[in-house]
């Protein structure tokens, strides 16, 4: 490496290059000020974070309280739905038993009519055998062997007609009916 030197130029030392601003007492006080400002900023940031954390925790507690109230609300709704479901179920069971009774009565009436009346295709021929009525003369009849004739069908009293219950309304398309194997019926609202 080649150095060029000029003998007329004075030489500069390292102490001469240092600015006067960096003396030891001034640099220590400036360092203390910078550290103090940094610590103050850190403390303000910590205080701000603590305030936001406290607000978040109080909001979380409020939400937890509302969720607990929601659980109680859900239980009340479920209890009311069970009550309504039981009411509908009992009405359907009552209606079912009434319909079964009506169907049984109609089937019995149809069977009795088929048994006692001739078929419509057979104008004069009866499908049931004619009852045989034996008559006897006064000389042949004794009080112990008297035969009583059955009254004709026209004279037999008919049971009073029962009112047939109206058909149940069509199922609501907004609800889905589910029946469990143990016979319970549940209704679920379709969204």
Short mmCIF file of N, CA and C in Angstrom, two decimals:
data_model
loop_
_atom_site.label_atom_id
_atom_site.label_comp_id
_atom_site.label_asym_id
_atom_site.label_seq_id
_atom_site.Cartn_x
_atom_site.Cartn_y
_atom_site.Cartn_z
N UNK A 1 0.83 -1.14 0.00
CA UNK A 1 0.00 0.00 0.00
C UNK A 1 0.90 1.24 0.00
N UNK A 2 0.44 2.19 -0.69
CA UNK A 2 1.24 3.40 -0.85
C UNK A 2 0.57 4.52 -0.09
N UNK A 3 1.32 5.25 0.67
CA UNK A 3 0.80 6.39 1.40
C UNK A 3 1.49 7.64 0.89
N UNK A 4 0.70 8.62 0.77
CA UNK A 4 1.24 9.90 0.33
C UNK A 4 1.16 10.83 1.52
N UNK A 5 2.17 11.45 1.80
CA UNK A 5 2.18 12.37 2.92
C UNK A 5 2.70 13.72 2.48
N UNK A 6 2.09 14.71 3.06
CA UNK A 6 2.51 16.08 2.76
C UNK A 6 3.08 16.63 4.06
N UNK A 7 4.34 17.06 4.06
CA UNK A 7 4.95 17.51 5.30
C UNK A 7 4.37 18.82 5.80
N UNK A 8 3.68 19.58 4.99
CA UNK A 8 3.15 20.86 5.43
C UNK A 8 1.80 20.71 6.14
N UNK A 9 1.13 19.60 5.99
CA UNK A 9 -0.19 19.40 6.61
C UNK A 9 0.02 18.86 8.03
N UNK A 10 -0.62 19.50 8.97
CA UNK A 10 -0.44 18.98 10.34
C UNK A 10 -1.16 17.64 10.53
N UNK A 11 -0.71 16.78 11.36
CA UNK A 11 -1.33 15.48 11.63
C UNK A 11 -2.44 15.65 12.66
N UNK A 12 -3.53 14.89 12.48
CA UNK A 12 -4.70 14.96 13.36
C UNK A 12 -4.74 13.67 14.16
N UNK A 13 -4.94 13.80 15.45
CA UNK A 13 -5.00 12.63 16.34
C UNK A 13 -6.47 12.24 16.57
N UNK A 14 -6.70 11.10 17.20
CA UNK A 14 -8.05 10.57 17.48
C UNK A 14 -8.79 11.44 18.47
N UNK A 15 -8.11 12.01 19.46
CA UNK A 15 -8.76 12.87 20.43
C UNK A 15 -9.28 14.13 19.78
N UNK A 16 -8.60 14.59 18.78
CA UNK A 16 -9.04 15.79 18.09
C UNK A 16 -10.29 15.51 17.24
N UNK A 17 -10.46 14.30 16.75
CA UNK A 17 -11.62 13.95 15.94
C UNK A 17 -12.90 13.82 16.77
N UNK A 18 -12.82 13.43 18.05
CA UNK A 18 -14.02 13.27 18.88
C UNK A 18 -14.69 14.61 19.08
N UNK A 19 -15.97 14.66 18.87
CA UNK A 19 -16.65 15.93 19.10
C UNK A 19 -16.71 16.23 20.58
N UNK A 20 -16.91 17.45 20.87
CA UNK A 20 -16.96 17.90 22.25
C UNK A 20 -18.24 17.44 22.94
N UNK A 21 -19.23 17.03 22.18
CA UNK A 21 -20.51 16.62 22.76
C UNK A 21 -20.42 15.29 23.49
N UNK A 22 -19.47 14.49 23.21
CA UNK A 22 -19.40 13.17 23.80
C UNK A 22 -18.47 13.09 25.00
N UNK A 23 -18.49 14.08 25.82
CA UNK A 23 -17.65 13.92 27.01
C UNK A 23 -18.36 12.99 27.97
N UNK A 24 -17.69 12.47 28.92
CA UNK A 24 -18.20 11.38 29.75
C UNK A 24 -19.36 11.79 30.62
N UNK A 25 -19.39 12.91 31.24
CA UNK A 25 -20.48 13.32 32.13
C UNK A 25 -21.76 13.57 31.33
N UNK A 26 -21.63 14.19 30.20
CA UNK A 26 -22.81 14.48 29.38
C UNK A 26 -23.39 13.19 28.79
N UNK A 27 -22.54 12.28 28.38
CA UNK A 27 -23.02 11.04 27.79
C UNK A 27 -23.73 10.18 28.84
N UNK A 28 -23.28 10.20 30.07
CA UNK A 28 -23.95 9.42 31.13
C UNK A 28 -25.33 9.99 31.43
N UNK A 29 -25.46 11.29 31.49
CA UNK A 29 -26.76 11.89 31.78
C UNK A 29 -27.73 11.65 30.62
N UNK A 30 -27.23 11.71 29.39
CA UNK A 30 -28.09 11.43 28.24
C UNK A 30 -28.53 9.97 28.21
N UNK A 31 -27.65 9.08 28.57
CA UNK A 31 -28.00 7.66 28.64
C UNK A 31 -29.06 7.43 29.70
N UNK A 32 -28.95 8.11 30.83
CA UNK A 32 -29.94 7.97 31.90
C UNK A 32 -31.30 8.49 31.44
N UNK A 33 -31.31 9.61 30.70
CA UNK A 33 -32.57 10.17 30.18
C UNK A 33 -33.20 9.21 29.19
N UNK A 34 -32.43 8.64 28.27
CA UNK A 34 -32.96 7.71 27.28
C UNK A 34 -33.52 6.47 27.96
N UNK A 35 -32.81 5.92 28.94
CA UNK A 35 -33.29 4.74 29.66
C UNK A 35 -34.56 5.07 30.42
N UNK A 36 -34.62 6.25 31.05
CA UNK A 36 -35.82 6.66 31.79
C UNK A 36 -37.03 6.79 30.88
N UNK A 37 -36.83 7.43 29.70
CA UNK A 37 -37.94 7.58 28.75
C UNK A 37 -38.40 6.21 28.26
N UNK A 38 -37.46 5.31 27.99
CA UNK A 38 -37.81 3.96 27.55
C UNK A 38 -38.61 3.22 28.61
N UNK A 39 -38.18 3.31 29.86
CA UNK A 39 -38.91 2.65 30.95
C UNK A 39 -40.30 3.25 31.14
N UNK A 40 -40.42 4.56 30.97
CA UNK A 40 -41.73 5.21 31.09
C UNK A 40 -42.67 4.73 29.99
N UNK A 41 -42.16 4.66 28.76
CA UNK A 41 -42.98 4.13 27.66
C UNK A 41 -43.40 2.69 27.92
N UNK A 42 -42.50 1.89 28.44
CA UNK A 42 -42.81 0.50 28.76
C UNK A 42 -43.89 0.42 29.83
N UNK A 43 -43.80 1.28 30.85
CA UNK A 43 -44.81 1.28 31.91
C UNK A 43 -46.17 1.72 31.37
N UNK A 44 -46.20 2.72 30.49
CA UNK A 44 -47.47 3.17 29.89
C UNK A 44 -48.08 2.05 29.04
N UNK A 45 -47.24 1.37 28.25
CA UNK A 45 -47.75 0.25 27.46
C UNK A 45 -48.30 -0.86 28.34
N UNK A 46 -47.62 -1.18 29.42
CA UNK A 46 -48.11 -2.21 30.35
C UNK A 46 -49.43 -1.80 30.99
N UNK A 47 -49.56 -0.53 31.37
CA UNK A 47 -50.80 -0.05 31.98
C UNK A 47 -51.95 -0.12 30.97
N UNK A 48 -51.69 0.27 29.72
CA UNK A 48 -52.72 0.20 28.68
C UNK A 48 -53.14 -1.24 28.43
N UNK A 49 -52.19 -2.14 28.35
CA UNK A 49 -52.51 -3.55 28.15
C UNK A 49 -53.30 -4.10 29.32
N UNK A 50 -52.96 -3.70 30.55
CA UNK A 50 -53.70 -4.17 31.72
C UNK A 50 -55.15 -3.68 31.69
N UNK A 51 -55.36 -2.43 31.27
CA UNK A 51 -56.73 -1.89 31.19
C UNK A 51 -57.55 -2.67 30.16
N UNK A 52 -56.98 -2.90 28.99
CA UNK A 52 -57.72 -3.65 27.96
C UNK A 52 -57.95 -5.10 28.39
N UNK A 53 -56.99 -5.69 29.07
CA UNK A 53 -57.15 -7.05 29.57
C UNK A 53 -58.26 -7.10 30.62
N UNK A 54 -58.32 -6.12 31.50
CA UNK A 54 -59.36 -6.08 32.52
C UNK A 54 -60.74 -5.93 31.87
N UNK A 55 -60.84 -5.05 30.86
CA UNK A 55 -62.11 -4.89 30.15
C UNK A 55 -62.52 -6.19 29.46
N UNK A 56 -61.59 -6.85 28.85
CA UNK A 56 -61.89 -8.12 28.18
C UNK A 56 -62.36 -9.18 29.15
N UNK A 57 -61.72 -9.24 30.32
CA UNK A 57 -62.13 -10.22 31.32
C UNK A 57 -63.53 -9.90 31.84
N UNK A 58 -63.84 -8.61 32.06
CA UNK A 58 -65.18 -8.27 32.54
C UNK A 58 -66.23 -8.57 31.47
N UNK A 59 -65.92 -8.33 30.18
CA UNK A 59 -66.84 -8.70 29.11
C UNK A 59 -67.04 -10.21 29.04
N UNK A 60 -65.96 -10.96 29.25
CA UNK A 60 -66.05 -12.41 29.25
C UNK A 60 -66.93 -12.90 30.39
N UNK A 61 -66.82 -12.30 31.56
CA UNK A 61 -67.68 -12.69 32.69
C UNK A 61 -69.14 -12.38 32.39
N UNK A 62 -69.39 -11.25 31.74
CA UNK A 62 -70.76 -10.90 31.37
C UNK A 62 -71.33 -11.93 30.39
N UNK A 63 -70.53 -12.31 29.41
CA UNK A 63 -70.98 -13.30 28.43
C UNK A 63 -71.22 -14.65 29.11
N UNK A 64 -70.35 -15.04 30.03
CA UNK A 64 -70.55 -16.31 30.76
C UNK A 64 -71.85 -16.28 31.55
N UNK A 65 -72.16 -15.15 32.18
CA UNK A 65 -73.43 -15.02 32.91
C UNK A 65 -74.62 -15.16 31.99
N UNK A 66 -74.54 -14.54 30.82
CA UNK A 66 -75.63 -14.66 29.86
C UNK A 66 -75.77 -16.09 29.34
N UNK A 67 -74.64 -16.76 29.15
CA UNK A 67 -74.71 -18.16 28.70
C UNK A 67 -75.35 -19.05 29.76
N UNK A 68 -75.07 -18.79 31.03
CA UNK A 68 -75.72 -19.56 32.08
C UNK A 68 -77.23 -19.30 32.07
N UNK A 69 -77.63 -18.04 31.85
CA UNK A 69 -79.05 -17.73 31.75
C UNK A 69 -79.66 -18.42 30.53
N UNK A 70 -78.89 -18.53 29.47
CA UNK A 70 -79.38 -19.19 28.26
C UNK A 70 -79.65 -20.67 28.52
N UNK A 71 -78.81 -21.31 29.34
CA UNK A 71 -79.05 -22.71 29.69
C UNK A 71 -80.36 -22.87 30.45
N UNK A 72 -80.63 -21.98 31.39
CA UNK A 72 -81.89 -22.04 32.13
C UNK A 72 -83.06 -21.76 31.19
N UNK A 73 -82.89 -20.82 30.27
CA UNK A 73 -83.93 -20.52 29.30
C UNK A 73 -84.21 -21.74 28.42
N UNK A 74 -83.15 -22.41 28.01
CA UNK A 74 -83.31 -23.61 27.19
C UNK A 74 -84.08 -24.69 27.94
N UNK A 75 -83.79 -24.86 29.23
CA UNK A 75 -84.50 -25.85 30.02
C UNK A 75 -85.99 -25.50 30.13
N UNK A 76 -86.30 -24.21 30.29
CA UNK A 76 -87.71 -23.81 30.35
C UNK A 76 -88.41 -24.08 29.03
N UNK A 77 -87.72 -23.78 27.92
CA UNK A 77 -88.32 -24.03 26.61
C UNK A 77 -88.54 -25.52 26.40
N UNK A 78 -87.56 -26.34 26.77
CA UNK A 78 -87.69 -27.79 26.61
C UNK A 78 -88.85 -28.30 27.45
N UNK A 79 -89.01 -27.80 28.66
CA UNK A 79 -90.12 -28.23 29.51
C UNK A 79 -91.45 -27.86 28.88
N UNK A 80 -91.54 -26.65 28.33
CA UNK A 80 -92.81 -26.24 27.71
C UNK A 80 -93.08 -27.05 26.44
N UNK A 81 -92.03 -27.33 25.66
CA UNK A 81 -92.23 -28.15 24.47
C UNK A 81 -92.67 -29.55 24.84
N UNK A 82 -92.11 -30.11 25.93
CA UNK A 82 -92.54 -31.42 26.38
C UNK A 82 -94.01 -31.39 26.79
N UNK A 83 -94.42 -30.31 27.46
CA UNK A 83 -95.82 -30.19 27.86
C UNK A 83 -96.73 -30.13 26.63
N UNK A 84 -96.33 -29.32 25.65
CA UNK A 84 -97.13 -29.22 24.43
C UNK A 84 -97.12 -30.55 23.70
N UNK A 85 -95.96 -31.20 23.64
CA UNK A 85 -95.85 -32.49 22.96
C UNK A 85 -96.74 -33.52 23.63
N UNK A 86 -96.73 -33.54 24.97
CA UNK A 86 -97.59 -34.48 25.68
C UNK A 86 -99.06 -34.18 25.42
N UNK A 87 -99.42 -32.90 25.36
CA UNK A 87 -100.81 -32.54 25.06
C UNK A 87 -101.22 -33.01 23.68
N UNK A 88 -100.36 -32.77 22.67
CA UNK A 88 -100.66 -33.25 21.33
C UNK A 88 -100.73 -34.77 21.29
N UNK A 89 -99.79 -35.40 21.99
CA UNK A 89 -99.76 -36.86 21.97
C UNK A 89 -101.03 -37.42 22.60
N UNK A 90 -101.48 -36.84 23.71
CA UNK A 90 -102.71 -37.35 24.34
C UNK A 90 -103.91 -37.10 23.44
N UNK A 91 -103.94 -35.96 22.75
CA UNK A 91 -105.05 -35.70 21.82
C UNK A 91 -105.03 -36.69 20.66
N UNK A 92 -103.84 -36.97 20.14
CA UNK A 92 -103.75 -37.93 19.05
C UNK A 92 -104.14 -39.33 19.52
N UNK A 93 -103.75 -39.71 20.72
CA UNK A 93 -104.14 -41.02 21.24
C UNK A 93 -105.65 -41.10 21.43
N UNK A 94 -106.26 -40.02 21.94
CA UNK A 94 -107.71 -40.00 22.12
C UNK A 94 -108.40 -40.08 20.76
N UNK A 95 -107.91 -39.32 19.79
CA UNK A 95 -108.48 -39.35 18.45
C UNK A 95 -108.30 -40.73 17.83
N UNK A 96 -107.15 -41.35 18.04
CA UNK A 96 -106.89 -42.68 17.51
C UNK A 96 -107.86 -43.70 18.11
N UNK A 97 -108.07 -43.61 19.44
CA UNK A 97 -108.99 -44.56 20.07
C UNK A 97 -110.42 -44.32 19.58
N UNK A 98 -110.82 -43.06 19.36
CA UNK A 98 -112.15 -42.78 18.83
C UNK A 98 -112.29 -43.33 17.42
N UNK A 99 -111.26 -43.14 16.60
CA UNK A 99 -111.30 -43.66 15.23
C UNK A 99 -111.34 -45.19 15.23
N UNK A 100 -110.56 -45.81 16.10
CA UNK A 100 -110.57 -47.27 16.20
C UNK A 100 -111.96 -47.76 16.59
N UNK A 101 -112.57 -47.08 17.56
CA UNK A 101 -113.92 -47.45 17.97
C UNK A 101 -114.91 -47.28 16.84
N UNK A 102 -114.80 -46.19 16.09
CA UNK A 102 -115.70 -45.96 14.94
C UNK A 102 -115.47 -47.02 13.87
N UNK A 103 -114.21 -47.33 13.58
CA UNK A 103 -113.93 -48.35 12.58
C UNK A 103 -114.46 -49.72 13.02
N UNK A 104 -114.27 -50.04 14.28
CA UNK A 104 -114.79 -51.32 14.79
C UNK A 104 -116.31 -51.36 14.69
N UNK A 105 -116.98 -50.26 15.01
CA UNK A 105 -118.43 -50.21 14.92
C UNK A 105 -118.90 -50.36 13.48
N UNK A 106 -118.23 -49.66 12.56
CA UNK A 106 -118.59 -49.77 11.14
C UNK A 106 -118.34 -51.18 10.64
N UNK A 107 -117.21 -51.77 11.01
CA UNK A 107 -116.93 -53.15 10.60
C UNK A 107 -117.96 -54.12 11.16
N UNK A 108 -118.36 -53.91 12.41
CA UNK A 108 -119.40 -54.77 13.00
C UNK A 108 -120.73 -54.61 12.28
N UNK A 109 -121.09 -53.36 11.95
CA UNK A 109 -122.34 -53.13 11.23
C UNK A 109 -122.29 -53.76 9.84
N UNK A 110 -121.15 -53.64 9.16
CA UNK A 110 -121.01 -54.25 7.83
C UNK A 110 -121.10 -55.76 7.93
N UNK A 111 -120.45 -56.34 8.93
CA UNK A 111 -120.50 -57.80 9.09
C UNK A 111 -121.92 -58.26 9.40
N UNK A 112 -122.64 -57.51 10.22
CA UNK A 112 -124.03 -57.88 10.58
C UNK A 112 -124.91 -57.76 9.34
N UNK A 113 -124.70 -56.71 8.54
CA UNK A 113 -125.50 -56.56 7.32
C UNK A 113 -125.19 -57.66 6.32
N UNK A 114 -123.93 -58.02 6.18
CA UNK A 114 -123.56 -59.10 5.26
C UNK A 114 -124.14 -60.43 5.72
N UNK A 115 -124.21 -60.61 7.01
CA UNK A 115 -124.71 -61.86 7.57
C UNK A 115 -126.23 -61.96 7.43
N UNK A 116 -126.95 -60.84 7.53
CA UNK A 116 -128.41 -60.87 7.56
C UNK A 116 -129.07 -60.50 6.25
N UNK A 117 -128.43 -59.79 5.36
CA UNK A 117 -129.06 -59.36 4.12
C UNK A 117 -128.54 -60.14 2.94
N UNK A 118 -129.38 -60.30 1.89
CA UNK A 118 -128.89 -60.98 0.68
C UNK A 118 -127.94 -60.06 -0.08
N UNK A 119 -127.12 -60.66 -0.90
CA UNK A 119 -126.18 -59.89 -1.70
C UNK A 119 -126.94 -59.12 -2.76
N UNK A 120 -126.39 -58.03 -3.25
CA UNK A 120 -127.06 -57.18 -4.23
C UNK A 120 -127.20 -57.90 -5.56
N UNK A 121 -126.27 -58.76 -5.94
CA UNK A 121 -126.34 -59.49 -7.21
C UNK A 121 -127.39 -60.57 -7.20
N UNK A 122 -127.66 -61.12 -6.06
CA UNK A 122 -128.67 -62.18 -5.94
C UNK A 122 -129.97 -61.50 -5.53
N UNK A 123 -130.85 -61.30 -6.48
CA UNK A 123 -132.08 -60.56 -6.18
C UNK A 123 -132.99 -61.34 -5.25
N UNK A 124 -133.18 -62.59 -5.50
CA UNK A 124 -134.12 -63.34 -4.67
C UNK A 124 -133.45 -64.41 -3.85
N UNK A 125 -132.16 -64.63 -4.04
CA UNK A 125 -131.48 -65.71 -3.35
C UNK A 125 -130.71 -65.13 -2.18
N UNK A 126 -130.86 -65.72 -1.03
CA UNK A 126 -130.16 -65.27 0.17
C UNK A 126 -128.95 -66.15 0.39
N UNK A 127 -127.87 -65.52 0.80
CA UNK A 127 -126.66 -66.30 1.05
C UNK A 127 -126.74 -66.99 2.39
N UNK A 128 -127.53 -66.44 3.31
CA UNK A 128 -127.68 -67.06 4.63
C UNK A 128 -128.89 -67.98 4.57
N UNK A 129 -128.81 -69.11 5.24
CA UNK A 129 -129.96 -70.01 5.23
C UNK A 129 -131.13 -69.38 5.99
N UNK A 130 -132.30 -69.64 5.51
CA UNK A 130 -133.50 -69.11 6.15
C UNK A 130 -133.67 -69.80 7.51
N UNK A 131 -134.04 -69.02 8.53
CA UNK A 131 -134.26 -69.66 9.82
C UNK A 131 -135.51 -70.54 9.77
N UNK A 132 -135.39 -71.68 10.34
CA UNK A 132 -136.49 -72.63 10.35
C UNK A 132 -137.28 -72.41 11.62
N UNK A 133 -138.54 -72.09 11.45
CA UNK A 133 -139.41 -71.88 12.59
C UNK A 133 -140.39 -73.04 12.63
N UNK A 134 -140.40 -73.73 13.70
CA UNK A 134 -141.32 -74.85 13.84
C UNK A 134 -142.53 -74.36 14.61
N UNK A 135 -143.66 -74.71 14.09
CA UNK A 135 -144.90 -74.37 14.78
C UNK A 135 -145.55 -75.67 15.22
N UNK A 136 -146.19 -75.57 16.25
CA UNK A 136 -146.85 -76.77 16.76
C UNK A 136 -148.28 -76.41 17.12
N UNK A 137 -149.08 -77.38 17.16
CA UNK A 137 -150.47 -77.17 17.53
C UNK A 137 -150.59 -77.12 19.01
N UNK A 138 -151.71 -76.71 19.47
CA UNK A 138 -151.92 -76.60 20.91
C UNK A 138 -151.85 -77.95 21.57
N UNK A 139 -152.24 -78.96 20.88
CA UNK A 139 -152.24 -80.29 21.48
C UNK A 139 -150.81 -80.78 21.62
N UNK A 140 -149.95 -80.45 20.66
CA UNK A 140 -148.58 -80.94 20.73
C UNK A 140 -147.72 -80.13 21.69
N UNK A 141 -148.02 -78.86 21.88
CA UNK A 141 -147.16 -77.99 22.67
C UNK A 141 -147.38 -78.21 24.14
N UNK A 142 -146.34 -78.21 24.84
CA UNK A 142 -146.42 -78.28 26.29
C UNK A 142 -145.68 -77.06 26.84
N UNK A 143 -145.91 -76.65 28.03
CA UNK A 143 -145.24 -75.47 28.56
C UNK A 143 -143.73 -75.64 28.62
N UNK A 144 -143.21 -76.83 28.74
CA UNK A 144 -141.77 -77.04 28.84
C UNK A 144 -141.08 -76.99 27.48
N UNK A 145 -141.79 -77.32 26.40
CA UNK A 145 -141.15 -77.42 25.10
C UNK A 145 -141.57 -76.30 24.14
N UNK A 146 -141.99 -75.19 24.66
CA UNK A 146 -142.45 -74.09 23.80
C UNK A 146 -141.25 -73.45 23.11
N UNK A 147 -141.37 -73.20 21.81
CA UNK A 147 -140.30 -72.63 21.01
C UNK A 147 -140.65 -71.17 20.74
N UNK A 148 -139.75 -70.27 21.07
CA UNK A 148 -139.99 -68.86 20.82
C UNK A 148 -139.31 -68.46 19.53
N UNK A 149 -140.03 -67.76 18.71
CA UNK A 149 -139.47 -67.32 17.43
C UNK A 149 -138.67 -66.03 17.64
N UNK A 150 -137.59 -65.87 16.88
CA UNK A 150 -136.78 -64.65 16.97
C UNK A 150 -137.52 -63.51 16.30
N UNK A 151 -137.40 -62.31 16.83
CA UNK A 151 -138.07 -61.19 16.16
C UNK A 151 -137.38 -60.91 14.83
N UNK A 152 -138.11 -60.44 13.84
CA UNK A 152 -137.49 -60.15 12.55
C UNK A 152 -136.46 -59.02 12.70
N UNK A 153 -135.57 -58.91 11.70
CA UNK A 153 -134.48 -57.93 11.75
C UNK A 153 -135.02 -56.51 11.79
N UNK A 154 -136.12 -56.29 11.13
CA UNK A 154 -136.68 -54.95 11.07
C UNK A 154 -137.13 -54.49 12.45
N UNK A 155 -137.61 -55.40 13.27
CA UNK A 155 -138.13 -55.05 14.59
C UNK A 155 -137.03 -54.90 15.64
N UNK A 156 -135.81 -55.36 15.35
CA UNK A 156 -134.74 -55.25 16.36
C UNK A 156 -134.33 -53.80 16.51
N UNK A 157 -134.14 -53.35 17.73
CA UNK A 157 -133.73 -51.95 17.93
C UNK A 157 -132.28 -51.76 17.48
N UNK A 158 -132.03 -50.65 16.85
CA UNK A 158 -130.67 -50.33 16.41
C UNK A 158 -129.99 -49.51 17.49
N UNK A 159 -128.68 -49.71 17.61
CA UNK A 159 -127.96 -48.85 18.57
C UNK A 159 -127.94 -47.42 18.05
N UNK A 160 -127.91 -46.46 18.94
CA UNK A 160 -127.90 -45.06 18.48
C UNK A 160 -126.62 -44.78 17.68
N UNK A 161 -126.77 -43.92 16.68
CA UNK A 161 -125.62 -43.60 15.84
C UNK A 161 -124.66 -42.71 16.62
N UNK A 162 -123.40 -43.04 16.48
CA UNK A 162 -122.37 -42.24 17.14
C UNK A 162 -121.87 -41.22 16.14
N UNK A 163 -121.56 -40.08 16.64
CA UNK A 163 -121.00 -39.05 15.77
C UNK A 163 -119.55 -39.41 15.45
N UNK A 164 -119.22 -39.31 14.23
CA UNK A 164 -117.85 -39.58 13.80
C UNK A 164 -117.06 -38.29 13.94
N UNK A 165 -115.94 -38.40 14.62
CA UNK A 165 -115.11 -37.21 14.83
C UNK A 165 -114.57 -36.72 13.49
N UNK A 166 -114.41 -35.42 13.40
CA UNK A 166 -113.86 -34.84 12.18
C UNK A 166 -112.42 -35.31 12.01
N UNK A 167 -112.02 -35.40 10.78
CA UNK A 167 -110.65 -35.84 10.52
C UNK A 167 -109.67 -34.82 11.08
N UNK A 168 -108.53 -35.28 11.59
CA UNK A 168 -107.56 -34.33 12.14
C UNK A 168 -107.03 -33.43 11.03
N UNK A 169 -106.61 -32.24 11.39
CA UNK A 169 -106.09 -31.34 10.36
C UNK A 169 -104.82 -31.92 9.73
N UNK A 170 -104.55 -31.48 8.54
CA UNK A 170 -103.34 -31.95 7.84
C UNK A 170 -102.11 -31.54 8.63
N UNK A 171 -101.06 -32.35 8.60
CA UNK A 171 -99.87 -31.99 9.37
C UNK A 171 -99.26 -30.68 8.88
N UNK A 172 -98.73 -29.94 9.81
CA UNK A 172 -98.12 -28.65 9.48
C UNK A 172 -96.79 -28.91 8.78
N UNK A 173 -96.59 -28.34 7.60
CA UNK A 173 -95.32 -28.61 6.88
C UNK A 173 -94.12 -27.95 7.55
N UNK A 174 -94.34 -27.08 8.53
CA UNK A 174 -93.23 -26.42 9.21
C UNK A 174 -92.64 -27.28 10.32
N UNK A 175 -93.25 -28.44 10.60
CA UNK A 175 -92.75 -29.31 11.67
C UNK A 175 -92.55 -30.72 11.13
N UNK A 176 -91.54 -31.39 11.69
CA UNK A 176 -91.26 -32.77 11.30
C UNK A 176 -91.63 -33.67 12.47
N UNK A 177 -92.40 -34.72 12.20
CA UNK A 177 -92.84 -35.63 13.25
C UNK A 177 -91.87 -36.80 13.32
N UNK A 178 -91.41 -37.11 14.53
CA UNK A 178 -90.49 -38.22 14.75
C UNK A 178 -91.07 -39.09 15.84
N UNK A 179 -91.14 -40.40 15.60
CA UNK A 179 -91.65 -41.33 16.60
C UNK A 179 -90.53 -42.28 16.99
N UNK A 180 -90.27 -42.39 18.29
CA UNK A 180 -89.22 -43.26 18.78
C UNK A 180 -89.75 -44.68 18.91
N UNK A 181 -88.87 -45.68 19.03
CA UNK A 181 -89.33 -47.06 19.15
C UNK A 181 -90.18 -47.31 20.40
N UNK A 182 -90.02 -46.50 21.44
CA UNK A 182 -90.83 -46.72 22.63
C UNK A 182 -92.19 -46.04 22.55
N UNK A 183 -92.52 -45.43 21.39
CA UNK A 183 -93.85 -44.89 21.18
C UNK A 183 -93.99 -43.40 21.40
N UNK A 184 -92.95 -42.73 21.82
CA UNK A 184 -93.03 -41.30 22.05
C UNK A 184 -92.94 -40.57 20.72
N UNK A 185 -93.68 -39.49 20.61
CA UNK A 185 -93.71 -38.69 19.39
C UNK A 185 -93.12 -37.34 19.68
N UNK A 186 -92.20 -36.89 18.82
CA UNK A 186 -91.58 -35.59 18.98
C UNK A 186 -91.78 -34.79 17.70
N UNK A 187 -91.92 -33.49 17.85
CA UNK A 187 -92.05 -32.61 16.72
C UNK A 187 -90.87 -31.65 16.72
N UNK A 188 -90.24 -31.48 15.55
CA UNK A 188 -89.09 -30.60 15.42
C UNK A 188 -89.39 -29.58 14.34
N UNK A 189 -89.13 -28.32 14.64
CA UNK A 189 -89.41 -27.26 13.67
C UNK A 189 -88.37 -27.31 12.56
N UNK A 190 -88.86 -27.22 11.34
CA UNK A 190 -87.98 -27.24 10.17
C UNK A 190 -87.69 -25.81 9.79
N UNK A 191 -86.41 -25.49 9.66
CA UNK A 191 -86.03 -24.11 9.32
C UNK A 191 -86.13 -23.86 7.85
#
